[in-house]
Coordinates of C-alpha atoms in Angstrom, one line a residue:
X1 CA 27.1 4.5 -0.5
X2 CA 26.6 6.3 -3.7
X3 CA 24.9 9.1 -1.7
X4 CA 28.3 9.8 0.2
X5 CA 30.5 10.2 -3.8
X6 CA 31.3 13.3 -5.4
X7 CA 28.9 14.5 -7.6
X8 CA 30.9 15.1 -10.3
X9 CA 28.4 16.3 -12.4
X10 CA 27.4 19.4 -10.2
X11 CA 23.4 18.4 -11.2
X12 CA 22.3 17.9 -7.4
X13 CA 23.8 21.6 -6.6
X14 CA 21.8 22.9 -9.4
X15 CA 18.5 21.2 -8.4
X16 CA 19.7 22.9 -4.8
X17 CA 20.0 25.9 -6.2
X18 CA 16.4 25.8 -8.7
X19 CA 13.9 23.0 -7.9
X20 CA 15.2 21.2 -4.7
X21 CA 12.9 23.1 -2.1
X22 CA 9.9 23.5 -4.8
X23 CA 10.2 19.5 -5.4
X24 CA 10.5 19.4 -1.3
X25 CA 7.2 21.6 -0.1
X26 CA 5.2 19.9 -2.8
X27 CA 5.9 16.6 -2.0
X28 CA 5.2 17.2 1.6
X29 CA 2.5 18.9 0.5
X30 CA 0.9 15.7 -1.2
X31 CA 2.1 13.5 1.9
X32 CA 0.1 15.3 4.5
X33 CA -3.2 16.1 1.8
X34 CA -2.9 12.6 1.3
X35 CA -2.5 11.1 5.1
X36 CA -5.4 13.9 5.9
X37 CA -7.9 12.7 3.6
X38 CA -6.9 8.7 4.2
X39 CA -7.6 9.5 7.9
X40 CA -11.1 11.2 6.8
X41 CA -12.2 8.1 4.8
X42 CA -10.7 4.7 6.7
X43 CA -11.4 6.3 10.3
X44 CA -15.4 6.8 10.5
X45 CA -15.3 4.1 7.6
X46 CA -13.4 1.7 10.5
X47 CA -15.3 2.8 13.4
X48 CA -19.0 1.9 11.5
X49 CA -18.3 -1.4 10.3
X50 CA -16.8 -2.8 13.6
X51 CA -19.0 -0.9 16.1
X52 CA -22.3 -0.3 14.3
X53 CA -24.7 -2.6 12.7
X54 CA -27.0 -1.5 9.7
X55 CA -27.8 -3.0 6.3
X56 CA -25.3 -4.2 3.8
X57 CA -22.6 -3.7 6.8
X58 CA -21.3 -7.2 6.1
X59 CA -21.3 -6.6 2.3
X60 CA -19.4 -2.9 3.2
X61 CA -17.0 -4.3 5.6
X62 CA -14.5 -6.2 2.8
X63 CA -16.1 -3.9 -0.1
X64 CA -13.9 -1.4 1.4
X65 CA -10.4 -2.6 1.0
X66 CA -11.3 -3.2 -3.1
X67 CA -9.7 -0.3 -4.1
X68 CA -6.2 -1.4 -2.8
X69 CA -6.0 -3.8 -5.8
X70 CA -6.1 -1.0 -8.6
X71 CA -3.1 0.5 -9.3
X72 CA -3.6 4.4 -8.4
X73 CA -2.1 5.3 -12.1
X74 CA -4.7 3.8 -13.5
X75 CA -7.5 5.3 -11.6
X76 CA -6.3 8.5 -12.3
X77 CA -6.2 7.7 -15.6
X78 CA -9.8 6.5 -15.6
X79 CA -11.0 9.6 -14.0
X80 CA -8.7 11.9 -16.4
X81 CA -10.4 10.2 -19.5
X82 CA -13.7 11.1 -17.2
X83 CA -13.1 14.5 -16.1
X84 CA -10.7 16.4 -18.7
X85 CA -12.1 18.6 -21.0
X86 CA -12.9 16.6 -23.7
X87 CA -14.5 13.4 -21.4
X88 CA -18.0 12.8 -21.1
X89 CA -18.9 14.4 -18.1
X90 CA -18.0 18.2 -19.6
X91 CA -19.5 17.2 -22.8
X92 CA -22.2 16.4 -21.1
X93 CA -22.2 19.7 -19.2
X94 CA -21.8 22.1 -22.2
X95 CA -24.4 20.5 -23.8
X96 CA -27.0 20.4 -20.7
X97 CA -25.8 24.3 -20.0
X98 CA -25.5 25.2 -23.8
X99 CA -22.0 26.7 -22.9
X100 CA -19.9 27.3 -26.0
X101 CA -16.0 27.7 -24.5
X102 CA -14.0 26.9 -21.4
X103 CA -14.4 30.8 -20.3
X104 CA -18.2 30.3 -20.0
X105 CA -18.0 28.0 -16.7
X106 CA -15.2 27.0 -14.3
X107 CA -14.1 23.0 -13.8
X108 CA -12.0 21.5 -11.3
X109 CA -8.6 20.7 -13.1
X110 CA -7.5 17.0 -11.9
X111 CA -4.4 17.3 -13.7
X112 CA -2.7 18.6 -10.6
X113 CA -1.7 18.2 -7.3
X114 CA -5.0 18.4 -5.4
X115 CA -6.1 15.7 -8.2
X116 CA -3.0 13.8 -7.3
X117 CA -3.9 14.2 -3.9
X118 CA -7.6 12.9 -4.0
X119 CA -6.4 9.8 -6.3
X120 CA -3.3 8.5 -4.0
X121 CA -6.6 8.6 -1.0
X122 CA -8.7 7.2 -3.0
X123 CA -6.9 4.4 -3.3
X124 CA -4.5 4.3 0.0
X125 CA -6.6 4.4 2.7
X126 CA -7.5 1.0 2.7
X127 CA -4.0 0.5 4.4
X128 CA -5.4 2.8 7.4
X129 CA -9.0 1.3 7.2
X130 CA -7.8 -2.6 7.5
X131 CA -5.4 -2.0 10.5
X132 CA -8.0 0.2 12.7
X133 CA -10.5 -2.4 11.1
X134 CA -9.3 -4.8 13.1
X135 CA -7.7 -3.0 15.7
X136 CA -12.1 -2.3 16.7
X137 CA -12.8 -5.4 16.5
X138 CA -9.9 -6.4 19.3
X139 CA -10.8 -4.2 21.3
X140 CA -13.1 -5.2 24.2
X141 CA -16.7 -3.7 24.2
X142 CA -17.1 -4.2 27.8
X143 CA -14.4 -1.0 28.1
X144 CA -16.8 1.5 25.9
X145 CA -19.8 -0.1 27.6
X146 CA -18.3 1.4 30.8
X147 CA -17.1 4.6 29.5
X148 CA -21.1 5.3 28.4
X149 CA -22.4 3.9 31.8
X150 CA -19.6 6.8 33.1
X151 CA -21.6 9.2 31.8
X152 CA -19.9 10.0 28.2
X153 CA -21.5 10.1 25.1
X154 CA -20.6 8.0 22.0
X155 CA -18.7 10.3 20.6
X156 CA -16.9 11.1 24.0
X157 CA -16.1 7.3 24.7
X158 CA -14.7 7.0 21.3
X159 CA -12.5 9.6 22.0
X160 CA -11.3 8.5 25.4
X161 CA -11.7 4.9 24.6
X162 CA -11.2 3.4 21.4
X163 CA -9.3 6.5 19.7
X164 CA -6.2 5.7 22.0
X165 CA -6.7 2.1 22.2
X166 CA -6.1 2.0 18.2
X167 CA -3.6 4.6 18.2
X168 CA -0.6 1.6 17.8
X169 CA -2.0 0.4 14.4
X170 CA -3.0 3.8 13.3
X171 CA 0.5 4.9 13.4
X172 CA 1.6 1.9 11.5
X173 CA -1.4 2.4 8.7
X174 CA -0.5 6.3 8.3
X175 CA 3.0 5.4 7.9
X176 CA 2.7 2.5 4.9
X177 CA 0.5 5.8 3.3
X178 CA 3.2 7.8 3.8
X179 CA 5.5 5.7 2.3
X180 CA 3.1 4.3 -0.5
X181 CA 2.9 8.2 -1.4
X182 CA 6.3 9.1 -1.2
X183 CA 7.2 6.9 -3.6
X184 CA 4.5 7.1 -5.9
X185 CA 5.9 7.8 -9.6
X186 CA 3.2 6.9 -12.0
X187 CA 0.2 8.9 -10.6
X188 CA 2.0 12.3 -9.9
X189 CA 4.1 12.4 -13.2
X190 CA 1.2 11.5 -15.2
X191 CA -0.4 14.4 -13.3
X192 CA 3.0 16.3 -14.0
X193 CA 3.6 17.2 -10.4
X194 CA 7.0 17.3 -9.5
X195 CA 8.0 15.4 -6.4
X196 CA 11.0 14.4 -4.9
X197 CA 10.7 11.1 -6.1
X198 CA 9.7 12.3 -9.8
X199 CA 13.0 14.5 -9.6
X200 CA 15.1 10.7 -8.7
X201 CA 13.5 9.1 -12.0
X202 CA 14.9 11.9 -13.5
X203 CA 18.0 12.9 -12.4
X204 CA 19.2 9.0 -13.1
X205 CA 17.0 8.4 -16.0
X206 CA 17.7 11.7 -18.1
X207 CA 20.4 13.3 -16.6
X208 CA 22.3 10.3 -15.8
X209 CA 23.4 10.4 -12.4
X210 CA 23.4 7.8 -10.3
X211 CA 24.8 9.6 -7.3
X212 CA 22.3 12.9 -7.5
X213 CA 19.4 10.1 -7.5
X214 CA 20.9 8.5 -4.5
X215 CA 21.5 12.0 -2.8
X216 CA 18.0 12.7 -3.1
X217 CA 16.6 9.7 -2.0
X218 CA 18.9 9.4 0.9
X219 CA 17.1 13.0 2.1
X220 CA 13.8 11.8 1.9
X221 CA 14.7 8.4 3.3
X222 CA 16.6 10.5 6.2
X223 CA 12.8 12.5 6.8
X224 CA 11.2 9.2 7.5
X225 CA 13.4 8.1 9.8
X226 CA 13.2 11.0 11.7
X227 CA 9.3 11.0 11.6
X228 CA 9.1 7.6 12.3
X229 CA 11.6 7.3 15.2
X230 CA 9.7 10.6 16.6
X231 CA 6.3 9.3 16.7
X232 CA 8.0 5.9 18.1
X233 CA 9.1 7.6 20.9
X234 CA 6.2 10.0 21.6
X235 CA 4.3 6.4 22.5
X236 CA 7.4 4.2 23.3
X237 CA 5.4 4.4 27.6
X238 CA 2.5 3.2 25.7
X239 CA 1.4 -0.8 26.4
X240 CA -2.3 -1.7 25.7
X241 CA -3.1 -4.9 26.2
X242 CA -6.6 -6.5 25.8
X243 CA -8.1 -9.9 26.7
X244 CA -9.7 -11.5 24.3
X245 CA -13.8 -12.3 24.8
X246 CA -16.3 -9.9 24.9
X247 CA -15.6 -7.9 22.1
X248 CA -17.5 -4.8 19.7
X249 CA -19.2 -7.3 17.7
X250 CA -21.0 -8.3 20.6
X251 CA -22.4 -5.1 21.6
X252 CA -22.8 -3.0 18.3
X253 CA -24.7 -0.3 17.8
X254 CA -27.8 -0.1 15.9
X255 CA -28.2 2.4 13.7
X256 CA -31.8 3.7 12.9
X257 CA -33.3 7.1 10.8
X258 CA -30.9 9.7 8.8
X259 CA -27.9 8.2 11.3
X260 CA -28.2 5.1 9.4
X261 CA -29.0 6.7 5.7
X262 CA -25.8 9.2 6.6
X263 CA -23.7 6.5 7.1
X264 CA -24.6 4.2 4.1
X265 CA -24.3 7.2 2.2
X266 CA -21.0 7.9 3.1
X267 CA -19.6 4.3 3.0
X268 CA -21.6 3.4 -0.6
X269 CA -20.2 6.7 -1.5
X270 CA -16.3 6.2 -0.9
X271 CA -16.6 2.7 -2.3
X272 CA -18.4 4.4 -5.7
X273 CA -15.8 6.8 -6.4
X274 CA -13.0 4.7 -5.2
X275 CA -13.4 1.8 -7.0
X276 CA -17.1 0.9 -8.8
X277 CA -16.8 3.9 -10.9
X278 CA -13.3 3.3 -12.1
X279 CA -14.0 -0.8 -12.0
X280 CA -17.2 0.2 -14.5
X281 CA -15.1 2.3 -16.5
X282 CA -12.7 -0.6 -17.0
X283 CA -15.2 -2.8 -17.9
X284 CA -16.3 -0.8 -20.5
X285 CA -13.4 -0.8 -22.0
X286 CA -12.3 -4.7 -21.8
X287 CA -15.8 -5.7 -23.0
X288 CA -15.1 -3.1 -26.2
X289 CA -11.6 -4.3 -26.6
X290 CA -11.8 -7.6 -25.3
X291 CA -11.1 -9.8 -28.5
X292 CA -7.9 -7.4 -29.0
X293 CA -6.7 -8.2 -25.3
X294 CA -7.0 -11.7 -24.6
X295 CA -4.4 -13.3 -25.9
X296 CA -2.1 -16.3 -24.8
X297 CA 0.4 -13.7 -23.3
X298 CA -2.1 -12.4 -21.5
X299 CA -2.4 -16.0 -19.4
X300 CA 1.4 -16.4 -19.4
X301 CA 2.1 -12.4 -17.7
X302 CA -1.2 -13.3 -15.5
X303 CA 0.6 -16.9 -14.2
X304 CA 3.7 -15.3 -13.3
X305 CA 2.6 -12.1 -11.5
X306 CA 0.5 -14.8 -9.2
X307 CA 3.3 -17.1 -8.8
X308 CA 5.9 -14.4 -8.0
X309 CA 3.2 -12.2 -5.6
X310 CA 2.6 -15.7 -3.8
X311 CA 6.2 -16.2 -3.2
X312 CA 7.4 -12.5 -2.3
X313 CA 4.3 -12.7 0.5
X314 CA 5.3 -16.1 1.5
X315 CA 8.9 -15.1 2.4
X316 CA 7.8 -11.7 3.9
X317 CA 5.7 -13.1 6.1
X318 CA 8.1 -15.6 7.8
X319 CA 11.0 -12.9 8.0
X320 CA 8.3 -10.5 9.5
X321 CA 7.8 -13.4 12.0
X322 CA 11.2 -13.9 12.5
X323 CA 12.2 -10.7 12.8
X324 CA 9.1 -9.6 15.2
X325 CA 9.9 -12.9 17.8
X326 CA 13.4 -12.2 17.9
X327 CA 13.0 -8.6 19.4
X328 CA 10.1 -10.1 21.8
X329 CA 12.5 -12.8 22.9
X330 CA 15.6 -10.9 23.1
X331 CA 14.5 -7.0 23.2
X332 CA 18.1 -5.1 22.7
X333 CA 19.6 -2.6 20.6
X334 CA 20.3 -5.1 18.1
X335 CA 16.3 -6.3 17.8
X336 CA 15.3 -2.8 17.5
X337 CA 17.8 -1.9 14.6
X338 CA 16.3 -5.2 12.7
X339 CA 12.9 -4.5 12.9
X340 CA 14.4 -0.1 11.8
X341 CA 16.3 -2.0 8.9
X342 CA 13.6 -4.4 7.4
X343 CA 11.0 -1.0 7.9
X344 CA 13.1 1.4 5.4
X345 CA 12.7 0.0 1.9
X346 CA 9.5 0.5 1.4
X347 CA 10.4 4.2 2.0
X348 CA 12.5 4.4 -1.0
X349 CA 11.1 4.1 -4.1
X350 CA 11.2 1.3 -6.4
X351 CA 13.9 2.6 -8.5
X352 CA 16.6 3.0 -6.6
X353 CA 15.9 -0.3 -4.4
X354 CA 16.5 -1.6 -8.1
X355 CA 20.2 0.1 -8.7
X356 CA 20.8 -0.8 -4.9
X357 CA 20.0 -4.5 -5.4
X358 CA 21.5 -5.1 -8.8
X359 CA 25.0 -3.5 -8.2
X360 CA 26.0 -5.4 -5.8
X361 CA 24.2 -8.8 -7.1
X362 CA 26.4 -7.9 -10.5
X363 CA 29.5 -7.7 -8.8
X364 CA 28.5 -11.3 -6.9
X365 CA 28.0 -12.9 -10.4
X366 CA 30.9 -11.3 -12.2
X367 CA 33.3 -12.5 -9.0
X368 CA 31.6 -15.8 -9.1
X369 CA 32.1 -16.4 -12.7
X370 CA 36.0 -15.4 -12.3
X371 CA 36.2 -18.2 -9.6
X372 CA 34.6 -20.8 -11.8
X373 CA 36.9 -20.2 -15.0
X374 CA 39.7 -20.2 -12.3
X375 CA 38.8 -23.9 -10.7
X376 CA 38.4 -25.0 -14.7
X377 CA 35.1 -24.6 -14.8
X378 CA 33.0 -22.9 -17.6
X379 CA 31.0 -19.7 -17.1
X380 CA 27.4 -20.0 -15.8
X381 CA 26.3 -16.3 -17.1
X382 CA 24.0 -14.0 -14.5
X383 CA 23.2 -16.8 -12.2
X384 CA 21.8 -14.0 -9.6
X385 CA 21.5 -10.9 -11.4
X386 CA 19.7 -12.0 -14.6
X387 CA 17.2 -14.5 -12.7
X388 CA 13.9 -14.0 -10.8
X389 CA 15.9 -13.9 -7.5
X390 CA 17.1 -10.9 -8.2
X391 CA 13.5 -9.5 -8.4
X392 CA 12.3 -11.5 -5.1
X393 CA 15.0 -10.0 -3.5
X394 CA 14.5 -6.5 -4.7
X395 CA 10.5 -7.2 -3.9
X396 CA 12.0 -8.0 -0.1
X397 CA 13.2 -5.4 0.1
X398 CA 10.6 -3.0 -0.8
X399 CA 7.5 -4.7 0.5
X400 CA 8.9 -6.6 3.8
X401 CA 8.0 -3.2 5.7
X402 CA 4.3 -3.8 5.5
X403 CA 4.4 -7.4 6.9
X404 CA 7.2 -6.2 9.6
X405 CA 4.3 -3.5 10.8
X406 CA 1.0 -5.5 10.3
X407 CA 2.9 -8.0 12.6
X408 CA 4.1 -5.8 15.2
X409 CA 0.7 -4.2 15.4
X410 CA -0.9 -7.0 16.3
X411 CA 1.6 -8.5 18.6
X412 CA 1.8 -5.3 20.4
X413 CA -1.8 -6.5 21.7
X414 CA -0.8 -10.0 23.0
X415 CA 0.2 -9.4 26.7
X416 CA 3.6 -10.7 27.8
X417 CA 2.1 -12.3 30.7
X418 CA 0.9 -14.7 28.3
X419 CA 4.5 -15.7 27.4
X420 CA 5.6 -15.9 31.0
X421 CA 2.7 -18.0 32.2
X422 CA 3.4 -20.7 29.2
X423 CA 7.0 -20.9 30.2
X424 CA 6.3 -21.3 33.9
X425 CA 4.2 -24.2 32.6
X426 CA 7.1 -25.9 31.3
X427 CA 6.8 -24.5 27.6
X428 CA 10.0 -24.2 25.8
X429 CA 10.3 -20.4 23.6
X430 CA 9.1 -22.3 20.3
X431 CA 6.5 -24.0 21.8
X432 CA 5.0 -20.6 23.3
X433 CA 5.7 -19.1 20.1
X434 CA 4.2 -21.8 18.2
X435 CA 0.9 -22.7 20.9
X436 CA 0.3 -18.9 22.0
X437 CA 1.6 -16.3 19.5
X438 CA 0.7 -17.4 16.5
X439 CA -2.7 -18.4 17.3
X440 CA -3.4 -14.9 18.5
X441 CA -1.7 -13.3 15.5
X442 CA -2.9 -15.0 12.9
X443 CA -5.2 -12.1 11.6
X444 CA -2.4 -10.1 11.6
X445 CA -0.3 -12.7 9.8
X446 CA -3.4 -13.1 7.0
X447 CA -3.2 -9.2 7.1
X448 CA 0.9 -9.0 6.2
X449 CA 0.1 -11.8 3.4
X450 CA -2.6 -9.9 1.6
X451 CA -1.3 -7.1 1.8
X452 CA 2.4 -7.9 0.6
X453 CA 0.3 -9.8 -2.0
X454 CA -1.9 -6.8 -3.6
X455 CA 1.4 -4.7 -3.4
X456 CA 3.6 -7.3 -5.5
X457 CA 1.1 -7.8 -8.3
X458 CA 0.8 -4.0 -8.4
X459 CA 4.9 -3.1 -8.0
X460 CA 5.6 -1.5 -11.8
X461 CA 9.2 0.0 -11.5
X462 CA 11.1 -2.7 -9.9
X463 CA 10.2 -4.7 -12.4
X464 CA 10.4 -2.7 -15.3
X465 CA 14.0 -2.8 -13.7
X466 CA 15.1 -6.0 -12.4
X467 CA 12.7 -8.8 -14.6
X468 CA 15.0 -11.2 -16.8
X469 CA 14.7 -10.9 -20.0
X470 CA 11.6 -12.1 -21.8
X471 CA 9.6 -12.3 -18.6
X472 CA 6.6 -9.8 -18.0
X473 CA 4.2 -9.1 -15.0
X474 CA 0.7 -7.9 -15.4
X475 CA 2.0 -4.4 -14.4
X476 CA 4.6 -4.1 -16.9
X477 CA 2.0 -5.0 -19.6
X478 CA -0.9 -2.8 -18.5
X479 CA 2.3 0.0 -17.7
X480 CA 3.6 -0.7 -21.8
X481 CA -0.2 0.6 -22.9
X482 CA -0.2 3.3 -20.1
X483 CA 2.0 4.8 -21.2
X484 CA 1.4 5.2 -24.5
X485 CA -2.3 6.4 -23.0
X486 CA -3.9 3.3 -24.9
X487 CA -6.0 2.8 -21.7
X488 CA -8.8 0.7 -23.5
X489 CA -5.9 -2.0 -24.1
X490 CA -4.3 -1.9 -20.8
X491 CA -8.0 -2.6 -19.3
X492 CA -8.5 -6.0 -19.7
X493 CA -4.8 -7.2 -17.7
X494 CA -5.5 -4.2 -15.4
X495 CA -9.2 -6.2 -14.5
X496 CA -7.2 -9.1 -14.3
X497 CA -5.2 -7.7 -11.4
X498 CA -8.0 -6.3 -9.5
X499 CA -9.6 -10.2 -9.8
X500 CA -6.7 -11.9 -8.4
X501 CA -6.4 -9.5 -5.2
X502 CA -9.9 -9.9 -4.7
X503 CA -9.7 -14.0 -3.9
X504 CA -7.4 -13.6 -0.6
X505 CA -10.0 -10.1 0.1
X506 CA -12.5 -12.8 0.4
X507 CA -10.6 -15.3 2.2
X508 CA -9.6 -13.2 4.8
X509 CA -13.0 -12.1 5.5
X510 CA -14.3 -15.4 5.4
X511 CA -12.1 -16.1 8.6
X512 CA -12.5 -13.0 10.2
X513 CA -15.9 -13.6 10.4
X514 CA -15.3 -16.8 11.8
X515 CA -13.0 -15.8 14.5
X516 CA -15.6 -13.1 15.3

């Protein structure tokens, strides 16, 4: 609503009149260098571990997703300590090359938007990689089996075959990128590019208007939609439905000579520079710093980022459920615009989900305070606004997108003549639900879980906005030292975060392998 006030302060017609459209192509700029290079790494990346067999492909297979559990701000600012002028690797160069000044030889500069670019894929794709992941494995082998005895080649039956076949959770991986990207603040200010959502931040933070922020915001929330309900409709004739059975893990391709060294050198490769190499650099510092970092509020900030994380992913997951069986029961207008509404807030970033969730919380506690001394009763402070359920809410809001899409992705692949045949058995809705959708979705549902999860122990400005006082999450601690580029000290509780996204990493492979 604070989109649709008069700016009274004239600063969003001065942004259109200097930096709006500069802040506007380089942000879409970073979106589609971004979604580009996520699609070059998760795609082949996908496509080898569910379809080809070769050594160290079970190892590879959850390896992969590791880098969704460090924060991109900090692997740009491991690989900024790395590649600036004064980090190792040029030291090492001049010295090697006996060159005496910057003018005698030309380095990459990561301190800009193609660096921003390559650190946001880094550590993004693993949103596109997990969906098509497991969109392969669904799929049924006996179909690309028949499209090779038809005469095409590999690459040919991938095309006509699996390509479209995955095309349902592709859409859905590109657009949590997107999204992830768009509102990205830590990575492409420390990189100083300005983006539309480095010019929210600020517009409210410096200049101090609420409404300009919101104005802005509401433009690039407006740009999703529209991309968003356009690719929705460019495959809204599209149903694919697969049995379950014969599958790609049955019928895998074995990889042999410089096919299989190309490929292991690809996959080690992405997994080195997107998350050994940072990981090691990390470790170097904890183990340096280590006495320094651990400390009991180290523990206490560690307990709660699990326990809230845990709960956040808990309650996204059942309203993604909820919200994804009520449009398959009763498929309307209504259905549609719930699963549209629970989709936008991960498109906006962090901050202003923060003013948008605390104004109105404010005026709930300020009201319900009035009615209390009213009635005779004494005042019971911030009940909502000053509490942790202001933070789960605002964390709903943001992160309930991902779980909404990893569900509807995988639903999408249960057939609805399943449904009709249990209720022509007798089956009541909740019973089908309960005996033949969930047991079908249930990768999907570990997916949403996991991947609410990484996000919540990760999310930095909602709660450097909405945390009660004298409460602290890992990513406000490792943000504190971060920003004052005291990296060495923000690497022991930034370790920490990548340790306690890689238990459920294991867990869901566990029964994924399983289930294969």
């Amino acid at each position: 609503m604070s989109a649709f006030s008069v700016d009274e302060s004239g600063s969003f017609q001065h942004l259109i009149d200097t930096v709006l459209l500069d802040y506007t192509l380089t942000t879409l700029g970073v979106i589609a260098g971004v979604l580009l290079l996520s699609f070059c790494f998760a795609l082949p990346s996908a496509w080898f571990i569910a379809c080809c067999d070769f050594p160290s492909r079970s190892l590879l297979q959850w390896c992969l997703m590791l880098p969704l559990a460090i924060p991109p701000y900090i692997v740009a600012i491991v690989y900024t300590d790395l590649l600036d002028f004064s980090g190792p690797i040029q030291r090492f160069l001049r010295e090697f090359m006996h060159w005496q000044s910057v003018s005698d030889y030309y380095f990459p500069d990561i301190r800009t938007a193609n660096g921003a670019i390559v650190i946001l894929a880094l550590t993004l794709y693993p949103y596109l990689y997990l969906l098509l992941r497991g969109a392969f494995l669904g799929q049924s082998g006996g179909l690309f089996q028949a499209a090779r005895t038809l005469g095409l080649s590999p690459l040919q039956a991938f095309k006509r075959v699996s390509f479209p076949l995955s095309r349902s959770a592709m859409a859905v991986g590109l657009s949590l990128i997107a999204m992830e990207t768009l509102g990205d603040f830590a990575t492409v200010n420390y990189f100083a590019v300005n983006t539309l959502t480095t010019a929210v931040y600020d517009t409210w933070l410096e200049l101090g208007s609420l409404t300009t922020a919101a104005k802005i915001s509401s433009l690039m929330l407006l740009a999703l939609v529209i991309l968003i309900s356009l690719e929705n409709h460019s495959r809204r004739k599209q149903k694919i439905y697969q049995r379950s059975g014969a599958t790609h893990t049955e019928l895998r391709f074995q990889l042999f000579g410089w096919h299989r060294w190309a490929v292991l050198g690809f996959l080690w490769g992405l997994l080195f520079f997107a998350f050994l190499l940072p990981l090691c650099a990390l470790l170097s510092y904890a183990v340096h710093y280590f006495s320094v970092s651990l400390n009991e509020e180290l523990w206490q900030y560690t307990l709660n980022s699990f326990w809230l994380a845990s709960i956040v992913a808990s309650i996204a997951l059942i309203i993604a459920l909820f919200v994804n069986f009520y449009q398959r029961l009763s498929p309307g207008l209504f259905a549609k615009m719930c699963i549209r509404l629970s989709s936008l807030g991960y498109a906006v970033p962090g901050t202003v989900v923060a003013i948008g969730v605390l104004i109105p919380f404010t005026s709930l506690d300020l009201w319900f305070n009035r009615q209390l001394v009213e009635f005779g009763f004494s005042r019971v402070g911030l009940l909502f606004s000053g509490t942790l359920f202001i933070l789960v809410v605002g964390y709903l809001v943001r992160f309930s997108a991902i779980a909404v899409g990893s569900i509807d992705s995988s639903l999408a692949q249960v057939s609805p003549s399943l449904d009709l045949a249990s209720r022509s058995l007798g089956q009541t809705a909740g019973q089908t639900i309960r005996r033949v959708n969930l047991p079908l979705i249930k990768k999907g549902m570990l997916t949403a879980f996991i991947l609410v999860f990484i996000e919540a122990m990760k999310e930095l400005p909602t709660a450097l906005l909405l945390r009660p006082f004298n409460f602290e999450t890992l990513a406000t601690y490792v943000y504190q030292f971060v920003s004052d580029e005291m990296i060495e000290y923000a690497a022991l509780p930034a370790l920490l975060i990548v340790l306690i996204g890689l238990v459920p990493f294991i867990v869901v492979n566990r029964l994924l392998e399983k289930a294969s």
